[in-house]
GROMACS .gro file of N, CA, C and O in nm:
model
  280
    1GLU      N    1   1.276   0.255   3.870
    1GLU     CA    2   1.271   0.145   3.780
    1GLU      C    3   1.204   0.174   3.646
    1GLU      O    4   1.085   0.238   3.633
    2ILE      N    5   1.273   0.150   3.550
    2ILE     CA    6   1.238   0.175   3.403
    2ILE      C    7   1.205   0.046   3.330
    2ILE      O    8   1.300  -0.041   3.345
    3ALA      N    9   1.100   0.048   3.275
    3ALA     CA   10   1.066  -0.070   3.188
    3ALA      C   11   1.062  -0.041   3.039
    3ALA      O   12   0.971   0.029   2.994
    4PRO      N   13   1.154  -0.075   2.960
    4PRO     CA   14   1.148  -0.046   2.824
    4PRO      C   15   1.079  -0.158   2.740
    4PRO      O   16   1.069  -0.270   2.781
    5ARG      N   17   1.029  -0.113   2.640
    5ARG     CA   18   0.931  -0.191   2.560
    5ARG      C   19   0.961  -0.155   2.412
    5ARG      O   20   0.953  -0.028   2.382
    6ARG      N   21   0.978  -0.238   2.318
    6ARG     CA   22   0.997  -0.213   2.182
    6ARG      C   23   0.878  -0.266   2.106
    6ARG      O   24   0.845  -0.399   2.123
    7MET      N   25   0.803  -0.204   2.033
    7MET     CA   26   0.684  -0.255   1.956
    7MET      C   27   0.716  -0.239   1.794
    7MET      O   28   0.725  -0.114   1.772
    8GLU      N   29   0.703  -0.339   1.728
    8GLU     CA   30   0.730  -0.340   1.595
    8GLU      C   31   0.588  -0.362   1.528
    8GLU      O   32   0.516  -0.443   1.558
    9TRP      N   33   0.555  -0.268   1.433
    9TRP     CA   34   0.432  -0.283   1.378
    9TRP      C   35   0.437  -0.227   1.233
    9TRP      O   36   0.534  -0.177   1.195
   10GLU      N   37   0.328  -0.237   1.149
   10GLU     CA   38   0.325  -0.191   1.013
   10GLU      C   39   0.221  -0.097   1.002
   10GLU      O   40   0.098  -0.104   1.064
   11HIS      N   41   0.230   0.012   0.905
   11HIS     CA   42   0.115   0.097   0.890
   11HIS      C   43   0.101   0.091   0.731
   11HIS      O   44   0.206   0.109   0.657
   12SER      N   45  -0.031   0.085   0.699
   12SER     CA   46  -0.051   0.096   0.530
   12SER      C   47  -0.131   0.206   0.501
   12SER      O   48  -0.222   0.249   0.566
   13TRP      N   49  -0.107   0.262   0.382
   13TRP     CA   50  -0.190   0.370   0.320
   13TRP      C   51  -0.226   0.334   0.183
   13TRP      O   52  -0.135   0.271   0.111
   14ASP      N   53  -0.339   0.367   0.128
   14ASP     CA   54  -0.364   0.352   0.002
   14ASP      C   55  -0.308   0.468  -0.082
   14ASP      O   56  -0.254   0.577  -0.004
   15THR      N   57  -0.315   0.492  -0.207
   15THR     CA   58  -0.265   0.589  -0.274
   15THR      C   59  -0.311   0.737  -0.219
   15THR      O   60  -0.222   0.822  -0.216
   16GLU      N   61  -0.432   0.748  -0.216
   16GLU     CA   62  -0.490   0.882  -0.171
   16GLU      C   63  -0.441   0.907  -0.035
   16GLU      O   64  -0.378   1.040  -0.003
   17GLY      N   65  -0.421   0.812   0.051
   17GLY     CA   66  -0.368   0.824   0.200
   17GLY      C   67  -0.224   0.867   0.197
   17GLY      O   68  -0.190   0.942   0.269
   18ILE      N   69  -0.137   0.795   0.121
   18ILE     CA   70  -0.006   0.836   0.111
   18ILE      C   71   0.024   0.980   0.057
   18ILE      O   72   0.112   1.046   0.091
   19ARG      N   73  -0.066   1.010  -0.044
   19ARG     CA   74  -0.058   1.138  -0.085
   19ARG      C   75  -0.082   1.237   0.016
   19ARG      O   76  -0.018   1.342   0.028
   20ASP      N   77  -0.181   1.215   0.083
   20ASP     CA   78  -0.233   1.305   0.186
   20ASP      C   79  -0.126   1.312   0.306
   20ASP      O   80  -0.092   1.422   0.346
   21LEU      N   81  -0.071   1.197   0.340
   21LEU     CA   82   0.047   1.205   0.431
   21LEU      C   83   0.158   1.279   0.403
   21LEU      O   84   0.198   1.383   0.482
   22TYR      N   85   0.206   1.271   0.266
   22TYR     CA   86   0.316   1.349   0.243
   22TYR      C   87   0.281   1.501   0.202
   22TYR      O   88   0.360   1.589   0.239
   23GLY      N   89   0.149   1.520   0.185
   23GLY     CA   90   0.102   1.658   0.174
   23GLY      C   91   0.103   1.721   0.303
   23GLY      O   92   0.099   1.853   0.317
   24SER      N   93   0.105   1.658   0.428
   24SER     CA   94   0.101   1.715   0.553
   24SER      C   95   0.253   1.749   0.591
   24SER      O   96   0.255   1.807   0.695
   25PHE      N   97   0.355   1.707   0.524
   25PHE     CA   98   0.489   1.734   0.571
   25PHE      C   99   0.510   1.872   0.529
   25PHE      O  100   0.493   1.934   0.426
   26SER      N  101   0.589   1.945   0.642
   26SER     CA  102   0.607   2.085   0.621
   26SER      C  103   0.687   2.117   0.490
   26SER      O  104   0.671   2.225   0.422
   27THR      N  105   0.782   2.042   0.468
   27THR     CA  106   0.867   2.066   0.343
   27THR      C  107   0.790   2.052   0.218
   27THR      O  108   0.819   2.136   0.117
   28VAL      N  109   0.692   1.974   0.211
   28VAL     CA  110   0.612   1.961   0.098
   28VAL      C  111   0.518   2.071   0.096
   28VAL      O  112   0.495   2.154  -0.017
   29ASN      N  113   0.437   2.085   0.203
   29ASN     CA  114   0.346   2.206   0.225
   29ASN      C  115   0.404   2.341   0.181
   29ASN      O  116   0.317   2.425   0.149
   30ALA      N  117   0.533   2.357   0.216
   30ALA     CA  118   0.596   2.492   0.192
   30ALA      C  119   0.614   2.517   0.050
   30ALA      O  120   0.646   2.635   0.022
   31LEU      N  121   0.614   2.423  -0.054
   31LEU     CA  122   0.633   2.438  -0.181
   31LEU      C  123   0.526   2.535  -0.256
   31LEU      O  124   0.398   2.539  -0.190
   32GLU      N  125   0.564   2.587  -0.374
   32GLU     CA  126   0.447   2.663  -0.454
   32GLU      C  127   0.347   2.559  -0.474
   32GLU      O  128   0.374   2.452  -0.505
   33PRO      N  129   0.218   2.606  -0.487
   33PRO     CA  130   0.116   2.524  -0.519
   33PRO      C  131   0.122   2.415  -0.651
   33PRO      O  132   0.114   2.299  -0.630
   34ASP      N  133   0.178   2.480  -0.756
   34ASP     CA  134   0.212   2.391  -0.869
   34ASP      C  135   0.313   2.292  -0.852
   34ASP      O  136   0.293   2.179  -0.895
   35ARG      N  137   0.418   2.343  -0.781
   35ARG     CA  138   0.533   2.230  -0.745
   35ARG      C  139   0.487   2.120  -0.636
   35ARG      O  140   0.498   2.019  -0.656
   36ARG      N  141   0.409   2.169  -0.541
   36ARG     CA  142   0.345   2.074  -0.448
   36ARG      C  143   0.262   1.980  -0.506
   36ARG      O  144   0.278   1.856  -0.480
   37ASP      N  145   0.176   2.024  -0.601
   37ASP     CA  146   0.072   1.930  -0.673
   37ASP      C  147   0.165   1.833  -0.761
   37ASP      O  148   0.131   1.713  -0.759
   38ALA      N  149   0.274   1.882  -0.820
   38ALA     CA  150   0.348   1.785  -0.896
   38ALA      C  151   0.433   1.689  -0.814
   38ALA      O  152   0.426   1.561  -0.856
   39VAL      N  153   0.472   1.731  -0.696
   39VAL     CA  154   0.525   1.623  -0.616
   39VAL      C  155   0.442   1.531  -0.560
   39VAL      O  156   0.458   1.396  -0.581
   40LEU      N  157   0.317   1.575  -0.519
   40LEU     CA  158   0.223   1.483  -0.467
   40LEU      C  159   0.164   1.385  -0.567
   40LEU      O  160   0.147   1.269  -0.553
   41ASP      N  161   0.154   1.434  -0.687
   41ASP     CA  162   0.117   1.360  -0.816
   41ASP      C  163   0.210   1.250  -0.837
   41ASP      O  164   0.178   1.142  -0.862
   42SER      N  165   0.329   1.281  -0.833
   42SER     CA  166   0.443   1.198  -0.852
   42SER      C  167   0.454   1.077  -0.741
   42SER      O  168   0.464   0.947  -0.775
   43ILE      N  169   0.423   1.113  -0.629
   43ILE     CA  170   0.412   1.022  -0.521
   43ILE      C  171   0.303   0.927  -0.537
   43ILE      O  172   0.312   0.792  -0.535
   44ALA      N  173   0.183   0.982  -0.591
   44ALA     CA  174   0.069   0.889  -0.616
   44ALA      C  175   0.096   0.797  -0.729
   44ALA      O  176   0.068   0.673  -0.727
   45VAL      N  177   0.170   0.839  -0.829
   45VAL     CA  178   0.210   0.744  -0.957
   45VAL      C  179   0.299   0.639  -0.895
   45VAL      O  180   0.274   0.531  -0.926
   46ILE      N  181   0.404   0.663  -0.816
   46ILE     CA  182   0.480   0.562  -0.752
   46ILE      C  183   0.399   0.464  -0.670
   46ILE      O  184   0.426   0.358  -0.684
   47ALA      N  185   0.316   0.528  -0.576
   47ALA     CA  186   0.219   0.431  -0.505
   47ALA      C  187   0.169   0.337  -0.591
   47ALA      O  188   0.149   0.204  -0.549
   48GLU      N  189   0.095   0.377  -0.694
   48GLU     CA  190   0.017   0.296  -0.784
   48GLU      C  191   0.114   0.199  -0.860
   48GLU      O  192   0.094   0.066  -0.859
   49ARG      N  193   0.223   0.248  -0.921
   49ARG     CA  194   0.315   0.177  -1.019
   49ARG      C  195   0.394   0.081  -0.944
   49ARG      O  196   0.395  -0.051  -0.985
   50ASP      N  197   0.460   0.134  -0.822
   50ASP     CA  198   0.561   0.044  -0.765
   50ASP      C  199   0.499  -0.041  -0.638
   50ASP      O  200   0.558  -0.138  -0.600
   51PHE      N  201   0.400  -0.004  -0.590
   51PHE     CA  202   0.340  -0.062  -0.485
   51PHE      C  203   0.207  -0.120  -0.500
   51PHE      O  204   0.137  -0.155  -0.394
   52GLY      N  205   0.146  -0.114  -0.614
   52GLY     CA  206   0.015  -0.183  -0.631
   52GLY      C  207  -0.087  -0.098  -0.560
   52GLY      O  208  -0.199  -0.151  -0.532
   53GLY      N  209  -0.081   0.037  -0.527
   53GLY     CA  210  -0.188   0.125  -0.472
   53GLY      C  211  -0.198   0.096  -0.323
   53GLY      O  212  -0.284   0.159  -0.253
   54ARG      N  213  -0.097   0.031  -0.273
   54ARG     CA  214  -0.089   0.010  -0.104
   54ARG      C  215   0.056   0.030  -0.059
   54ARG      O  216   0.135  -0.061  -0.092
   55VAL      N  217   0.071   0.115   0.011
   55VAL     CA  218   0.233   0.137   0.065
   55VAL      C  219   0.217   0.099   0.213
   55VAL      O  220   0.140   0.141   0.294
   56THR      N  221   0.317   0.005   0.240
   56THR     CA  222   0.313  -0.049   0.378
   56THR      C  223   0.456  -0.012   0.416
   56THR      O  224   0.555  -0.048   0.362
   57ARG      N  225   0.478   0.039   0.543
   57ARG     CA  226   0.598   0.078   0.601
   57ARG      C  227   0.595   0.023   0.740
   57ARG      O  228   0.519   0.031   0.819
   58PRO      N  229   0.737  -0.047   0.778
   58PRO     CA  230   0.751  -0.086   0.899
   58PRO      C  231   0.767   0.031   1.017
   58PRO      O  232   0.835   0.127   0.957
   59VAL      N  233   0.724   0.019   1.124
   59VAL     CA  234   0.753   0.116   1.227
   59VAL      C  235   0.794   0.057   1.361
   59VAL      O  236   0.738  -0.062   1.403
   60VAL      N  237   0.881   0.119   1.425
   60VAL     CA  238   0.917   0.080   1.561
   60VAL      C  239   0.886   0.179   1.639
   60VAL      O  240   0.933   0.309   1.629
   61THR      N  241   0.819   0.161   1.754
   61THR     CA  242   0.785   0.245   1.864
   61THR      C  243   0.871   0.190   1.992
   61THR      O  244   0.846   0.085   2.032
   62ALA      N  245   0.926   0.302   2.048
   62ALA     CA  246   1.003   0.265   2.181
   62ALA      C  247   0.927   0.323   2.288
   62ALA      O  248   0.886   0.444   2.276
   63LEU      N  249   0.907   0.254   2.385
   63LEU     CA  250   0.810   0.295   2.494
   63LEU      C  251   0.888   0.264   2.611
   63LEU      O  252   0.928   0.160   2.655
   64TYR      N  253   0.901   0.356   2.706
   64TYR     CA  254   0.959   0.360   2.837
   64TYR      C  255   0.857   0.404   2.943
   64TYR      O  256   0.800   0.514   2.934
   65THR      N  257   0.836   0.314   3.041
   65THR     CA  258   0.754   0.341   3.148
   65THR      C  259   0.827   0.333   3.277
   65THR      O  260   0.920   0.265   3.290
   66ALA      N  261   0.806   0.414   3.372
   66ALA     CA  262   0.859   0.422   3.492
   66ALA      C  263   0.772   0.465   3.611
   66ALA      O  264   0.658   0.538   3.585
   67ARG      N  265   0.791   0.425   3.724
   67ARG     CA  266   0.729   0.469   3.836
   67ARG      C  267   0.795   0.582   3.915
   67ARG      O  268   0.915   0.566   3.942
   68LYS      N  269   0.723   0.682   3.943
   68LYS     CA  270   0.800   0.796   4.010
   68LYS      C  271   0.827   0.762   4.160
   68LYS      O  272   0.732   0.704   4.215
   69PRO      N  273   0.948   0.785   4.210
   69PRO     CA  274   0.975   0.743   4.358
   69PRO      C  275   0.878   0.814   4.452
   69PRO      O  276   0.856   0.926   4.425
   70VAL      N  277   0.840   0.744   4.544
   70VAL     CA  278   0.744   0.807   4.638
   70VAL      C  279   0.825   0.878   4.760
   70VAL      O  280   0.928   0.855   4.801
   0.00000   0.00000   0.00000
């Protein structure tokens, strides 16, 4: 017996938090330091300019629970 559940929620980051989040992505972290800083600085500018310093993203989590047959 499997019980699926879908949870919709939002997560928000301030400018520093969204910069840190993207800085943790392997594709960004693998860049040369000067290039990485430029990318992260651009992300911070976008967060401030386009999102007023707070980026909110919708998230959907799928959860499946089941009982192991005895």
